[in-house]
Each structure stands twice: as C-alpha cells, then as structure tokens.
Short mmCIF file of C-alpha atoms in Angstrom, two decimals:
data_model
loop_
_atom_site.label_atom_id
_atom_site.label_comp_id
_atom_site.label_asym_id
_atom_site.label_seq_id
_atom_site.Cartn_x
_atom_site.Cartn_y
_atom_site.Cartn_z
CA MET A 101 -17.73 -2.84 -12.87
CA LYS A 102 -20.22 -1.85 -10.07
CA ALA A 103 -18.17 0.05 -7.34
CA LYS A 104 -16.67 2.27 -10.79
CA LYS A 105 -19.93 2.75 -11.97
CA ALA A 106 -21.09 4.38 -8.74
CA LEU A 107 -18.99 6.20 -8.03
CA MET A 108 -19.37 8.02 -12.26
CA LEU A 109 -22.52 8.78 -11.76
CA ALA A 110 -22.86 11.98 -10.03
CA GLY A 111 -21.39 15.55 -10.46
CA VAL A 112 -19.98 18.26 -7.62
CA GLY A 113 -23.10 20.09 -7.50
CA LEU A 114 -25.73 17.28 -6.31
CA ALA A 115 -22.75 16.49 -3.95
CA SER A 116 -21.93 19.86 -2.99
CA ALA A 117 -26.16 19.65 -2.22
CA LEU A 118 -26.61 16.62 -0.37
CA VAL A 119 -23.78 17.64 2.24
CA LEU A 120 -25.74 21.23 2.68
CA SER A 121 -28.31 19.77 3.25
CA ALA A 122 -26.39 17.14 5.87
CA CYS A 123 -24.96 20.01 7.20
CA GLY A 124 -28.37 21.64 7.92
CA SER A 125 -30.08 19.13 10.01
CA LYS A 126 -31.02 18.82 13.14
CA LYS A 127 -28.66 17.15 15.10
CA GLU A 128 -30.53 15.31 18.13
CA ASP A 129 -30.71 12.29 20.33
CA ALA A 130 -29.62 9.22 18.09
CA SER A 131 -31.77 6.19 20.32
CA GLY A 132 -34.62 6.55 17.60
CA ASP A 133 -34.85 5.92 14.55
CA GLY A 134 -34.89 8.15 11.59
CA GLU A 135 -32.42 10.61 14.54
CA VAL A 136 -29.22 11.92 14.50
CA SER A 137 -26.31 13.43 17.00
CA ASP A 138 -23.64 15.30 18.01
CA THR A 139 -21.57 12.50 18.26
CA ILE A 140 -19.47 10.02 16.72
CA THR A 141 -18.29 7.03 17.98
CA MET A 142 -14.93 4.76 16.38
CA MET A 143 -13.66 1.48 17.22
CA VAL A 144 -9.47 2.06 16.11
CA PRO A 145 -6.60 0.67 16.59
CA PHE A 146 -3.49 2.13 17.88
CA ILE A 147 -0.04 0.80 17.84
CA GLU A 148 2.30 3.52 20.21
CA THR A 149 2.19 2.35 23.48
CA ASP A 150 -0.17 4.23 24.73
CA PRO A 151 -3.53 5.32 23.65
CA PRO A 152 -4.04 9.35 23.20
CA GLU A 153 -4.50 11.44 26.31
CA LYS A 154 -8.74 12.53 26.89
CA ASP A 155 -9.15 15.62 26.10
CA ASN A 156 -5.99 15.86 23.49
CA ALA A 157 -5.11 18.54 21.07
CA ILE A 158 -5.80 16.55 18.37
CA GLN A 159 -9.05 15.44 19.06
CA LYS A 160 -10.61 18.42 20.24
CA GLU A 161 -9.42 20.32 15.93
CA LEU A 162 -10.96 17.70 15.09
CA GLU A 163 -14.15 17.86 16.75
CA GLU A 164 -14.10 21.72 16.44
CA TYR A 165 -13.66 21.76 12.16
CA THR A 166 -16.33 18.56 11.88
CA GLY A 167 -19.07 20.10 14.29
CA LYS A 168 -19.22 16.19 16.59
CA ASP A 169 -17.61 15.08 19.53
CA VAL A 170 -15.50 12.39 19.24
CA GLU A 171 -15.57 8.76 20.91
CA ILE A 172 -13.12 6.40 20.51
CA ASN A 173 -12.62 3.10 21.76
CA TRP A 174 -8.50 2.86 21.19
CA VAL A 175 -7.77 -1.35 20.37
CA PRO A 176 -4.10 -2.35 20.83
CA ASN A 177 -3.33 -3.10 17.69
CA PRO A 178 -1.81 -6.75 18.24
CA SER A 179 -5.41 -7.98 19.50
CA TYR A 180 -7.34 -5.57 17.04
CA VAL A 181 -9.34 -8.80 14.87
CA ASP A 182 -9.83 -10.41 17.81
CA LYS A 183 -11.46 -7.45 19.08
CA MET A 184 -13.51 -6.16 16.46
CA ASN A 185 -15.31 -9.83 16.27
CA ILE A 186 -15.72 -9.21 19.92
CA VAL A 187 -17.73 -6.22 19.82
CA LEU A 188 -19.67 -7.12 16.27
CA ALA A 189 -21.19 -9.45 18.37
CA SER A 190 -21.83 -7.63 21.17
CA ASP A 191 -24.41 -4.92 22.18
CA ASP A 192 -23.05 -2.16 22.31
CA ILE A 193 -21.21 -1.36 18.38
CA PRO A 194 -19.52 1.77 17.28
CA GLN A 195 -21.00 3.46 14.53
CA VAL A 196 -17.82 3.24 12.51
CA MET A 197 -15.22 0.95 12.70
CA VAL A 198 -11.45 0.04 11.12
CA ILE A 199 -11.39 -2.67 8.65
CA GLN A 200 -8.00 -3.46 8.49
CA GLY A 201 -8.30 -6.68 5.90
CA LYS A 202 -10.70 -8.81 4.43
CA ASP A 203 -10.35 -11.72 6.54
CA PRO A 204 -12.94 -14.26 7.65
CA GLY A 205 -14.68 -12.41 10.34
CA PHE A 206 -15.39 -9.69 8.33
CA VAL A 207 -16.37 -11.88 4.69
CA LYS A 208 -18.55 -13.42 6.94
CA SER A 209 -20.18 -10.21 8.45
CA ALA A 210 -20.22 -7.74 5.54
CA SER A 211 -22.17 -11.18 3.74
CA ALA A 212 -24.91 -11.70 6.58
CA GLY A 213 -25.86 -7.39 5.98
CA THR A 214 -23.73 -6.29 9.35
CA PHE A 215 -21.90 -3.29 7.28
CA TRP A 216 -24.15 -1.00 4.84
CA ASP A 217 -23.47 -0.88 1.05
CA LEU A 218 -21.62 2.08 0.19
CA THR A 219 -21.27 0.82 -3.97
CA ASP A 220 -24.06 3.79 -4.04
CA LYS A 221 -22.86 5.84 -1.71
CA LEU A 222 -19.58 7.71 -2.06
CA LYS A 223 -21.04 9.46 -5.31
CA ASP A 224 -22.61 11.86 -2.81
CA TYR A 225 -19.54 13.37 -1.16
CA PRO A 226 -17.20 15.97 -1.98
CA ASN A 227 -14.07 14.28 -1.03
CA LEU A 228 -15.05 10.82 -0.77
CA SER A 229 -16.52 10.83 -5.16
CA LYS A 230 -13.20 11.77 -5.78
CA ALA A 231 -11.70 8.31 -3.94
CA ASN A 232 -9.02 6.46 -7.02
CA GLU A 233 -11.92 4.42 -8.71
CA GLU A 234 -9.78 1.24 -8.54
CA VAL A 235 -8.89 1.36 -5.49
CA VAL A 236 -12.39 1.85 -4.58
CA GLU A 237 -12.92 -1.65 -6.38
CA ALA A 238 -9.88 -3.30 -4.63
CA SER A 239 -10.68 -2.66 -0.78
CA SER A 240 -14.81 -3.71 -2.22
CA LEU A 241 -16.08 -7.16 -1.46
CA ASN A 242 -16.80 -9.13 -4.55
CA GLY A 243 -17.68 -5.74 -6.18
CA THR A 244 -19.26 -4.36 -2.90
CA VAL A 245 -18.54 -1.35 -1.31
CA TYR A 246 -18.17 -1.93 2.56
CA GLY A 247 -16.19 0.29 3.57
CA ILE A 248 -14.31 3.78 2.81
CA TYR A 249 -10.41 2.38 2.21
CA ARG A 250 -7.31 4.49 3.69
CA SER A 251 -4.95 5.84 1.09
CA ARG A 252 -1.49 3.87 0.93
CA ASP A 253 0.94 4.70 -1.53
CA ILE A 254 -0.13 3.67 -5.09
CA MET A 255 3.69 3.39 -6.15
CA ARG A 256 6.59 1.89 -3.98
CA SER A 257 8.44 -0.47 -5.64
CA THR A 258 11.74 0.88 -7.08
CA VAL A 259 15.32 -0.31 -9.16
CA ILE A 260 17.71 0.41 -6.37
CA ILE A 261 21.83 0.29 -8.04
CA ARG A 262 24.99 1.22 -6.81
CA GLN A 263 25.68 4.22 -8.78
CA ASP A 264 29.43 3.86 -8.28
CA TRP A 265 29.48 0.51 -9.31
CA LEU A 266 27.92 1.68 -12.54
CA ASP A 267 30.18 4.13 -13.10
CA ASN A 268 33.65 3.09 -12.92
CA LEU A 269 32.06 0.33 -15.43
CA GLY A 270 31.16 3.01 -17.70
CA LEU A 271 26.58 2.54 -17.41
CA GLU A 272 23.53 4.04 -17.86
CA GLN A 273 21.23 2.76 -15.59
CA PRO A 274 18.91 0.71 -16.65
CA LYS A 275 15.56 1.07 -18.59
CA THR A 276 14.13 -2.19 -19.82
CA MET A 277 14.14 -5.83 -18.28
CA GLU A 278 17.12 -6.83 -20.92
CA ASP A 279 19.41 -3.61 -18.98
CA LEU A 280 19.82 -5.15 -16.01
CA TYR A 281 20.07 -8.16 -17.06
CA ASN A 282 22.94 -6.59 -18.73
CA VAL A 283 24.16 -4.80 -15.68
CA ALA A 284 23.96 -7.31 -13.54
CA LYS A 285 25.89 -9.66 -15.62
CA ALA A 286 28.84 -6.99 -15.96
CA PHE A 287 28.09 -6.13 -11.94
CA THR A 288 29.77 -10.01 -11.26
CA GLU A 289 32.24 -10.31 -14.30
CA ASN A 290 33.89 -6.94 -14.81
CA ASP A 291 35.20 -6.48 -11.35
CA PRO A 292 32.79 -3.18 -10.88
CA ASP A 293 34.34 -2.37 -7.63
CA GLY A 294 37.95 -2.58 -8.38
CA ASN A 295 39.57 -4.70 -6.85
CA GLY A 296 41.16 -7.10 -8.43
CA GLN A 297 38.65 -9.86 -7.31
CA ASP A 298 36.12 -11.87 -8.53
CA ASP A 299 33.70 -10.95 -5.66
CA THR A 300 30.55 -8.97 -6.74
CA THR A 301 28.30 -10.39 -7.97
CA GLY A 302 25.04 -8.59 -9.77
CA LEU A 303 20.97 -9.12 -8.42
CA ILE A 304 21.01 -9.61 -4.58
CA ILE A 305 17.32 -11.60 -3.39
CA PRO A 306 16.46 -11.98 0.18
CA ASN A 307 14.68 -15.64 0.33
CA PHE A 308 10.93 -14.04 0.43
CA ALA A 309 11.41 -13.00 -2.90
CA ALA A 310 9.40 -9.82 -3.99
CA ALA A 311 11.77 -9.12 -6.15
CA PHE A 312 10.25 -12.08 -8.69
CA ASP A 313 6.64 -10.62 -7.91
CA MET A 314 8.24 -7.27 -9.46
CA MET A 315 9.90 -9.23 -11.99
CA THR A 316 7.05 -10.98 -13.57
CA ILE A 317 4.91 -8.09 -13.01
CA ASN A 318 7.46 -6.12 -15.32
CA TYR A 319 7.68 -8.60 -18.26
CA GLY A 320 3.79 -8.39 -18.14
CA ALA A 321 2.82 -11.37 -17.06
CA GLY A 322 -0.04 -9.22 -14.54
CA ASN A 323 -0.05 -8.14 -11.18
CA GLY A 324 -1.86 -11.93 -9.45
CA TRP A 325 -4.09 -12.82 -11.78
CA LYS A 326 -4.46 -11.44 -15.52
CA GLU A 327 -7.44 -10.49 -18.33
CA VAL A 328 -6.71 -12.72 -21.19
CA ASP A 329 -9.55 -12.61 -23.78
CA GLY A 330 -12.13 -11.38 -21.45
CA GLU A 331 -10.97 -14.04 -18.70
CA LEU A 332 -9.10 -13.70 -15.30
CA VAL A 333 -6.15 -15.98 -15.62
CA PRO A 334 -3.42 -15.90 -12.28
CA SER A 335 -0.56 -14.68 -12.98
CA PHE A 336 1.28 -18.22 -13.01
CA GLN A 337 -0.22 -19.36 -16.02
CA THR A 338 0.68 -16.71 -18.08
CA ASP A 339 3.98 -17.02 -21.28
CA GLU A 340 5.58 -13.45 -19.91
CA TYR A 341 5.36 -15.39 -16.08
CA LEU A 342 7.22 -18.01 -17.04
CA GLU A 343 9.70 -15.96 -19.72
CA ALA A 344 10.56 -13.93 -16.83
CA ILE A 345 11.05 -16.61 -14.00
CA LYS A 346 12.97 -18.37 -16.93
CA ILE A 347 15.39 -14.70 -17.26
CA ALA A 348 15.52 -15.21 -13.72
CA LYS A 349 16.26 -19.26 -13.34
CA ASP A 350 19.99 -18.38 -16.07
CA MET A 351 20.97 -15.31 -13.90
CA ALA A 352 20.82 -17.71 -11.01
CA GLU A 353 22.68 -20.33 -12.82
CA LYS A 354 25.49 -18.04 -14.09
CA GLY A 355 25.82 -16.27 -10.34
CA TYR A 356 24.10 -12.68 -12.03
CA ILE A 357 21.99 -13.63 -8.44
CA ASN A 358 23.32 -13.70 -4.99
CA LYS A 359 23.38 -18.49 -4.59
CA ASP A 360 21.69 -17.80 -1.01
CA PHE A 361 18.31 -16.36 -2.93
CA ALA A 362 15.64 -18.85 -1.05
CA THR A 363 17.92 -18.49 2.04
CA LEU A 364 18.73 -15.10 2.82
CA ALA A 365 17.15 -13.26 5.63
CA SER A 366 15.11 -10.79 4.70
CA ASP A 367 16.86 -8.14 7.96
CA LYS A 368 20.43 -9.13 5.70
CA TRP A 369 19.35 -8.61 2.69
CA ASP A 370 20.87 -4.78 2.96
CA ASP A 371 24.57 -6.20 4.25
CA PRO A 372 25.97 -7.82 1.02
CA PHE A 373 25.35 -3.85 -0.68
CA VAL A 374 26.04 -1.65 2.19
CA SER A 375 29.56 -3.61 2.14
CA GLY A 376 30.24 -4.11 -1.33
CA GLN A 377 29.62 -7.10 -2.62
CA GLY A 378 25.94 -6.78 -4.43
CA GLY A 379 24.99 -3.45 -6.71
CA ILE A 380 21.55 -4.05 -7.59
CA ILE A 381 17.60 -4.70 -5.46
CA MET A 382 14.35 -4.79 -6.43
CA ASP A 383 12.68 -3.31 -3.35
CA THR A 384 9.93 0.12 -2.17
CA TYR A 385 11.86 3.45 -1.83
CA SER A 386 11.65 3.09 1.49
CA ARG A 387 14.65 -0.17 1.46
CA ALA A 388 16.05 2.64 -1.14
CA ALA A 389 15.87 5.64 1.61
CA SER A 390 17.27 3.33 3.86
CA ILE A 391 20.72 2.04 1.84
CA ARG A 392 21.29 5.19 1.34
CA ASN A 393 21.37 6.51 4.39
CA LYS A 394 23.50 3.35 5.55
CA MET A 395 25.73 4.27 3.12
CA LYS A 396 25.68 7.92 4.58
CA GLN A 397 27.11 6.73 7.59
CA ALA A 398 30.04 4.62 6.52
CA ASP A 399 31.36 7.63 4.18
CA ALA A 400 29.31 10.64 4.79
CA GLU A 401 31.50 12.65 1.95
CA ASN A 402 30.47 10.07 -0.93
CA GLY A 403 28.14 7.34 0.79
CA ALA A 404 24.77 9.14 -0.53
CA ALA A 405 26.07 9.40 -4.22
CA LYS A 406 26.33 5.93 -4.40
CA VAL A 407 23.53 4.78 -4.04
CA THR A 408 20.46 5.13 -7.10
CA ILE A 409 16.68 4.25 -8.10
CA THR A 410 15.29 3.88 -11.30
CA GLY A 411 11.30 3.05 -11.51
CA ASN A 412 10.13 -0.18 -12.94
CA LEU A 413 11.42 -1.25 -15.93
CA ALA A 414 10.24 -1.85 -19.14
CA ALA A 415 9.08 -5.60 -20.75
CA PRO A 416 10.59 -7.38 -23.45
CA ASP A 417 7.13 -6.09 -25.60
CA GLY A 418 8.27 -1.78 -24.85
CA LYS A 419 5.64 -1.78 -22.58
CA THR A 420 6.24 -0.28 -19.05
CA TYR A 421 3.92 -2.37 -16.49
CA SER A 422 4.42 -0.97 -13.33
CA GLN A 423 3.77 -2.80 -10.15
CA PRO A 424 1.91 -0.75 -7.67
CA THR A 425 0.85 -1.13 -3.56
CA ALA A 426 -2.86 -2.51 -3.66
CA GLY A 427 -3.31 1.69 -2.63
CA TYR A 428 -4.76 1.10 0.70
CA SER A 429 -4.25 -1.06 4.28
CA GLY A 430 -7.99 -1.27 5.30
CA PHE A 431 -11.33 1.12 4.79
CA LEU A 432 -13.58 1.70 7.40
CA SER A 433 -17.05 0.09 7.81
CA ILE A 434 -19.73 1.33 9.05
CA PRO A 435 -22.01 -0.94 11.49
CA LYS A 436 -25.77 -1.04 10.47
CA ALA A 437 -26.49 -2.23 14.07
CA SER A 438 -25.90 1.75 15.28
CA VAL A 439 -26.15 3.18 12.27
CA LYS A 440 -30.07 2.81 11.63
CA THR A 441 -30.91 4.73 8.76
CA GLU A 442 -30.18 6.79 6.18
CA LYS A 443 -30.51 9.65 7.27
CA GLN A 444 -27.43 8.87 10.44
CA LEU A 445 -25.96 7.23 7.54
CA ASP A 446 -25.28 10.47 6.20
CA GLU A 447 -24.43 12.66 9.15
CA VAL A 448 -21.70 9.51 9.68
CA LEU A 449 -20.15 9.76 5.81
CA THR A 450 -20.29 14.03 6.47
CA PHE A 451 -17.96 13.48 9.52
CA ILE A 452 -15.63 11.24 7.42
CA ASP A 453 -15.82 12.75 3.96
CA LYS A 454 -14.62 16.21 6.10
CA THR A 455 -11.81 14.64 7.63
CA ASN A 456 -11.05 14.73 3.90
CA ASP A 457 -10.84 17.98 4.09
CA GLU A 458 -7.05 19.33 3.47
CA LYS A 459 -6.35 20.81 7.14
CA MET A 460 -8.42 17.76 8.90
CA GLN A 461 -5.50 15.51 6.35
CA ASN A 462 -2.78 18.23 7.71
CA LEU A 463 -4.48 17.45 11.80
CA LEU A 464 -4.24 13.46 11.52
CA ASN A 465 -1.04 13.49 9.35
CA ARG A 466 1.74 16.08 10.80
CA GLY A 467 -0.06 17.19 14.48
CA ILE A 468 -1.15 21.03 15.18
CA GLU A 469 0.04 23.75 12.68
CA GLY A 470 2.80 25.91 14.70
CA LEU A 471 3.07 23.82 17.44
CA ASN A 472 4.02 20.12 16.29
CA TYR A 473 4.97 21.36 12.25
CA GLU A 474 4.67 24.27 10.36
CA PHE A 475 5.08 25.33 6.45
CA LEU A 476 8.14 26.22 4.91
CA ASP A 477 6.40 27.26 1.13
CA ASP A 478 4.75 25.25 -1.17
CA LYS A 479 5.99 21.60 -1.08
CA TYR A 480 8.34 21.63 2.50
CA THR A 481 7.05 21.63 6.43
CA GLN A 482 9.31 21.34 9.26
CA ALA A 483 9.16 19.89 12.56
CA LEU A 484 9.02 22.06 14.89
CA GLU A 485 11.14 21.31 18.78
CA TRP A 486 10.72 23.73 21.53
CA PRO A 487 14.47 22.92 23.38
CA ASN A 488 14.62 25.96 25.66
CA ASP A 489 10.46 25.68 27.20
CA ALA A 490 9.90 22.15 28.30
CA GLU A 491 5.77 22.93 28.80
CA LYS A 492 6.03 23.85 25.09
CA ALA A 493 8.48 21.08 23.98
CA LYS A 494 5.46 18.14 26.53
CA GLU A 495 3.11 19.82 24.33
CA ALA A 496 4.29 19.15 21.54
CA GLU A 497 5.32 15.93 22.55
CA THR A 498 1.48 14.70 23.33
CA ALA A 499 -0.13 16.37 20.14
CA SER A 500 2.28 14.04 18.26
CA ASN A 501 1.96 11.09 20.22
CA ALA A 502 -2.11 11.57 19.99
CA GLN A 503 -1.97 12.17 15.64
CA LYS A 504 0.60 9.22 15.95
CA CYS A 505 -3.01 7.08 16.55
CA PHE A 506 -5.88 9.50 15.48
CA ALA A 507 -4.14 8.98 11.59
CA GLN A 508 -5.39 5.19 12.11
CA MET A 509 -8.54 6.34 11.38
CA GLY A 510 -7.60 9.08 8.62
CA THR A 511 -8.90 7.88 4.69
CA ASN A 512 -6.80 10.32 2.81
CA VAL A 513 -8.70 8.96 -0.45
CA VAL A 514 -7.96 12.91 -1.46
CA GLN A 515 -4.19 13.77 -2.37
CA PHE A 516 -3.91 16.79 -2.05
CA GLU A 517 -1.14 18.39 -2.35
CA LYS A 518 2.29 16.72 -1.05
CA TYR A 519 4.10 18.27 1.86
CA THR A 520 7.31 16.34 3.01
CA ALA A 521 10.02 17.30 5.79
CA LYS A 522 12.87 20.00 3.97
CA PRO A 523 15.51 18.10 3.43
CA ALA A 524 19.46 18.65 4.87
CA THR A 525 20.57 19.40 1.81
CA GLU A 526 20.66 20.31 -1.69
CA ALA A 527 21.47 15.92 -2.31
CA ASP A 528 18.84 14.78 -0.78
CA GLU A 529 17.03 17.39 -1.81
CA GLN A 530 17.09 15.79 -5.46
CA TRP A 531 17.03 12.72 -4.56
CA GLY A 532 13.29 13.36 -2.93
CA ASP A 533 12.88 15.12 -6.09
CA LEU A 534 13.73 11.60 -8.47
CA ARG A 535 11.66 9.57 -5.97
CA THR A 536 8.55 11.77 -6.60
CA SER A 537 9.29 11.98 -10.27
CA LEU A 538 9.51 7.95 -10.04
CA GLU A 539 6.69 7.37 -8.39
CA GLU A 540 4.21 9.72 -10.65
CA ARG A 541 5.69 8.52 -13.54
CA ASP A 542 5.21 4.83 -12.74
CA ALA A 543 1.22 5.57 -11.32
CA GLU A 544 0.69 6.04 -15.95
CA THR A 545 1.24 2.59 -15.81
CA ALA A 546 0.44 0.30 -12.92
CA VAL A 547 -0.87 -2.56 -12.87
CA MET A 548 -3.67 -3.23 -10.47
CA ASN A 549 -4.79 -6.83 -9.96
CA PRO A 550 -8.06 -7.43 -12.17
CA ALA A 551 -9.23 -10.19 -8.91
CA ALA A 552 -8.34 -7.95 -5.73
CA ALA A 553 -12.18 -7.17 -4.83
CA TYR A 554 -12.91 -10.87 -4.79
CA VAL A 555 -13.69 -13.75 -2.38
CA THR A 556 -14.19 -17.09 -3.37
CA ASP A 557 -14.80 -19.87 -0.62
CA THR A 558 -12.09 -22.13 -2.21
CA TYR A 559 -9.75 -18.80 -1.95
CA SER A 560 -11.07 -19.03 1.54
CA ALA A 561 -10.91 -22.99 2.09
CA LYS A 562 -7.33 -23.16 0.34
CA GLY A 563 -5.68 -20.21 -0.45
CA ALA A 564 -2.24 -20.42 1.59
CA GLN A 565 -2.38 -24.28 0.50
CA LEU A 566 -2.65 -23.38 -3.26
CA ASP A 567 0.01 -20.13 -2.69
CA GLN A 568 3.27 -22.14 -1.28
CA ILE A 569 2.32 -24.56 -4.07
CA ILE A 570 3.47 -22.26 -6.37
CA THR A 571 5.81 -19.91 -4.19
CA ASP A 572 7.60 -23.30 -3.08
CA ALA A 573 7.61 -24.43 -7.38
CA ARG A 574 9.09 -21.01 -8.24
CA VAL A 575 12.23 -21.17 -6.31
CA LYS A 576 12.12 -24.97 -7.07
CA PHE A 577 13.01 -23.69 -10.47
CA ILE A 578 14.63 -20.82 -10.16
CA ALA A 579 17.07 -22.67 -7.94
CA GLY A 580 17.31 -25.40 -11.14
CA GLN A 581 16.11 -27.94 -8.82
CA ILE A 582 13.33 -28.65 -11.11
CA ASP A 583 13.17 -28.05 -14.93
CA GLU A 584 9.85 -26.37 -17.07
CA LYS A 585 8.15 -29.90 -17.18
CA GLY A 586 8.66 -30.11 -12.92
CA TRP A 587 7.36 -26.51 -13.19
CA GLN A 588 4.72 -27.67 -15.18
CA GLU A 589 4.08 -30.87 -13.07
CA ALA A 590 3.57 -28.20 -9.98
CA LEU A 591 0.50 -26.12 -12.14
CA ASP A 592 -0.73 -29.42 -12.61
CA LEU A 593 -1.34 -29.65 -8.80
CA TRP A 594 -2.26 -26.97 -8.12
CA ALA A 595 -5.33 -27.32 -10.68
CA LYS A 596 -6.39 -30.91 -9.28
CA SER A 597 -5.87 -29.01 -5.10
CA GLY A 598 -8.40 -26.57 -5.86
CA GLY A 599 -7.08 -24.04 -8.78
CA THR A 600 -9.46 -24.81 -11.25
CA ASP A 601 -12.44 -24.18 -8.57
CA LEU A 602 -10.75 -21.18 -7.88
CA ILE A 603 -10.68 -19.75 -11.44
CA LYS A 604 -13.82 -20.88 -12.09
CA GLU A 605 -15.15 -19.18 -9.03
CA THR A 606 -13.36 -16.02 -10.24
CA ASN A 607 -14.23 -15.70 -12.99
CA GLU A 608 -18.38 -15.90 -12.23
CA LEU A 609 -17.72 -12.90 -9.66
CA PHE A 610 -15.92 -11.11 -12.45
CA HIS A 611 -18.58 -11.34 -14.65
CA ALA A 612 -21.19 -10.71 -12.09
CA ASP A 613 -19.30 -7.15 -11.37
CA LYS A 614 -18.76 -6.87 -15.39
CA LYS A 615 -22.75 -6.84 -15.65
#
C-alpha cells in the first residue's frame, strides 16, 4: 500500500536533520512565495458551550513551546462541515483545517488537488513517522494521504458479563464464541439469579445491532471487507458471516437473545442487565464502565463486583479476530491555497509534529500541569481542585474549558506512556488494569478494514441504499422472517442494485494501491 510504503522509507537520522533544518529557517512574512511565517492559522471545531477565551493559558503554552503564534477559527461542531465547505470556496483559507471525515465535499476537494499530498512527507518528521501504518492507510483517500489523522483508541470492543451469574452457576468466563453461546444458554435456562423463575435472557442486543458486527468479525468474516485469494469481498458474502448469523438466529429462536432486539432502544440497552433480566452485552469498554457505575450506585458494597469484561472471543477455528475501531476520527489537512511551497509545508508539518511531543500531548489532553492536574507516579495523575482559592479555581476552570477545545486539534499519533486518573478503590484499579491488558491483547489480533481507504463512485452514490439492504436482511434472517434462500435473494438484490459495480471499483483501487 502506498501509504505504508511511504512511512517505511526513512530513518530517524534523516528525520532529525530535516527538522533541525526547519527549526533554524528564517521566519518571515508568508505572503511571498517560499517565505514562512511566525503564525499558524487553523480552523478547528469546538464542542463546548463557548470557544476558548483569547490569550488563554493553553494557547500561551502551545505557542511558547512550538515557537508559533497560533490563530484559530473556532467553529461550532454542528455547523463545522458546512462552514468548512464555505471556507474552501473563499479567499481566506487557513493553513491547517480539521477534516472530520471523508464526506463528499472533502473527497471532491482533495481529488481536485485542494490539499497537499502527504504520502511521502510524514516519514521526514520524528513523531509523524511513528504513526500507525494501518491507520494512516485507513485514513487515506484511495491510498493517498491528505492529512495527519487524529488518533483514537484502536480497541474498544468487549463482552460484558454478569460475574455474579457466572459464580452462581459455577461457570468460567467465555473464551470462545462457542463458550459465549453456552453461557447465554445457561443464563437463559438455568435460573442464574436463583429466584426460581424463568425470567432471564442470556444476551441483550439493541435495535442498531452493533453486537452482530462484533459477532461476525469474531467469527472471522472480516471487518466490512475481507481479502480472499488476492481479492476484496464484502464480509457478508463470506461463509464465516453466514455461520455467525445462523448461530445468532438459533440463539434468537431459543430465547437466548432478547426477543425485542430489533426494536429495543439503545438508551434502554443497559436496563435488563442492571435490573437482573439479562446477563451479557457485546459493546465497548465505555459502556462496561457505565454499567459498572450503575451497578455500584444500586449496590455500593457489591454492585461493581457483579460486572466483568472479557475482550474479544476466539472463533471456531481457534484464532481470535478482534473488532477494532477505525483508529482515528478525522485528520488535519493542509490547503495548497494558503501553504504554497514545500518550505512553508515543512514549517506547518514541523508545528504539527511538535504537538505530538509528550509535553504537548499532556497539554492538549490534560491541561496545565500544576493547575489542572499533577502526576502521582509513573501510572496515575490526579485532578487538582482549589476549594479554598476562588481565583485559582476560576483559572483552572478556564484552562480546563480551553483544553477541551484544543484537544480537537490534537493528533496524538505517538502513543506515549498512558496516564490515567487515580482510581478511587483497589477494585477500581484492578478493573482498569484488566481493561488495559485486554485492550493490549486484542490489539495484537485486530482486524482492520482493508477497504477503509477507498471511496468509490458507486458507494458515494448508492452506499446508504446498499448498506440498508444488508442491514434489513440480517435483522430479518436472525428474527426468522426469512431463511437462507431469502438471505441469498437479498445478496442478489444488493449485487443488482450496484453491489457488483462496488466490488469491481473497490478492487481496482485495491490493486492500484498495492503497486
């Protein structure tokens, strides 16, 4: 893949030399070709009530460290995409723009040459060259890198289980998908809460059925697409996918999955688990933490211990295929209209590279050390409060609000030592350690989407329609409303509705990217 090849070419020595050269260059007015500026202009979304106040503490530290004056056009998140398209059509374009995704406006602009091609550039910077190659590829546009991705956790998926039900029935935590089936069966049939009533369900799934995505990936069907004999095929066309939804159909028929899975609202998803009606959820670690907190609130002494997590589970072939995130949420792109020369581009990339230094990552993600937080040891931080100093408390609050906005410009492509807030109890610390160990374990078997980089004409025009055909058919199949013949008819409809063209176009991009 072109993006991967680009990152593997250069050593740290060359990167250091280039950066040192950039740091020593003369800073002049950027209005002339080839000249650089002391100022970096950016367009960044904010999700807080108000954008940062002018000359806030976060900006001052950022500017002092990077040696650049930073001017940011803060745009409310809900209107950001519309504003981005307006700005790109204007004469006042910033040097750096947060791009939130590969929406049609960005794809059109990038394809027309609006943004710098960074595919062969990132290797020249000490931090940017360490970016995750698979995420760089996924965030590219058809193999060409038009931005530095904003990193997000690779692993978020896990199975969440009622530990007290496992204990009551003398069961071990599931390690495989077959184990999960058996535990769901036992949770449904064997009175795990010991109340003598047939009132429990093994696996709880809501209407958007993200759990089914995790299931099919864990079964080895691939993540969206799968490479088979050198060609990319949609995951739902694989034997493993059919096997997974056949198992889900069997579980639904036998009552091991909640009967209302097609209609259960996501905001009610936790209720059966917390109230003791359901025993398993397949979702994210953040949901697991939320559920654990709810259980703790309901039973301060024993509630938290009733919840456990397993991470991803092994497939029938004995291998583990873990469900990852895309690994990023948008990226920072550099318009050619405002950054006209290679020399100016180097200045901007050097600035972004510096924001990935550990000191700047701490600033953008935590705030001001000694004001917002302090390090307790080599693992934990502690938030600082100022109950007896109103002026300091106000200063800390202002810096914290600014930090939450500036975090939107952070890319975090280098994974420094992670510090977390000090847990309140030993049990909380053990929970955090378990989560970290599972995330690290599953990252080794993460199944990335091999077609994530590709945007085809067919998908741009018909993607929503094509996706809906499969989503509807999967729900109907698992609910018993159609059989395997009906599932195949849905696949045929997908192919006739543009799916065949989508496969052809995707593989053309895939093979071109491999060259």
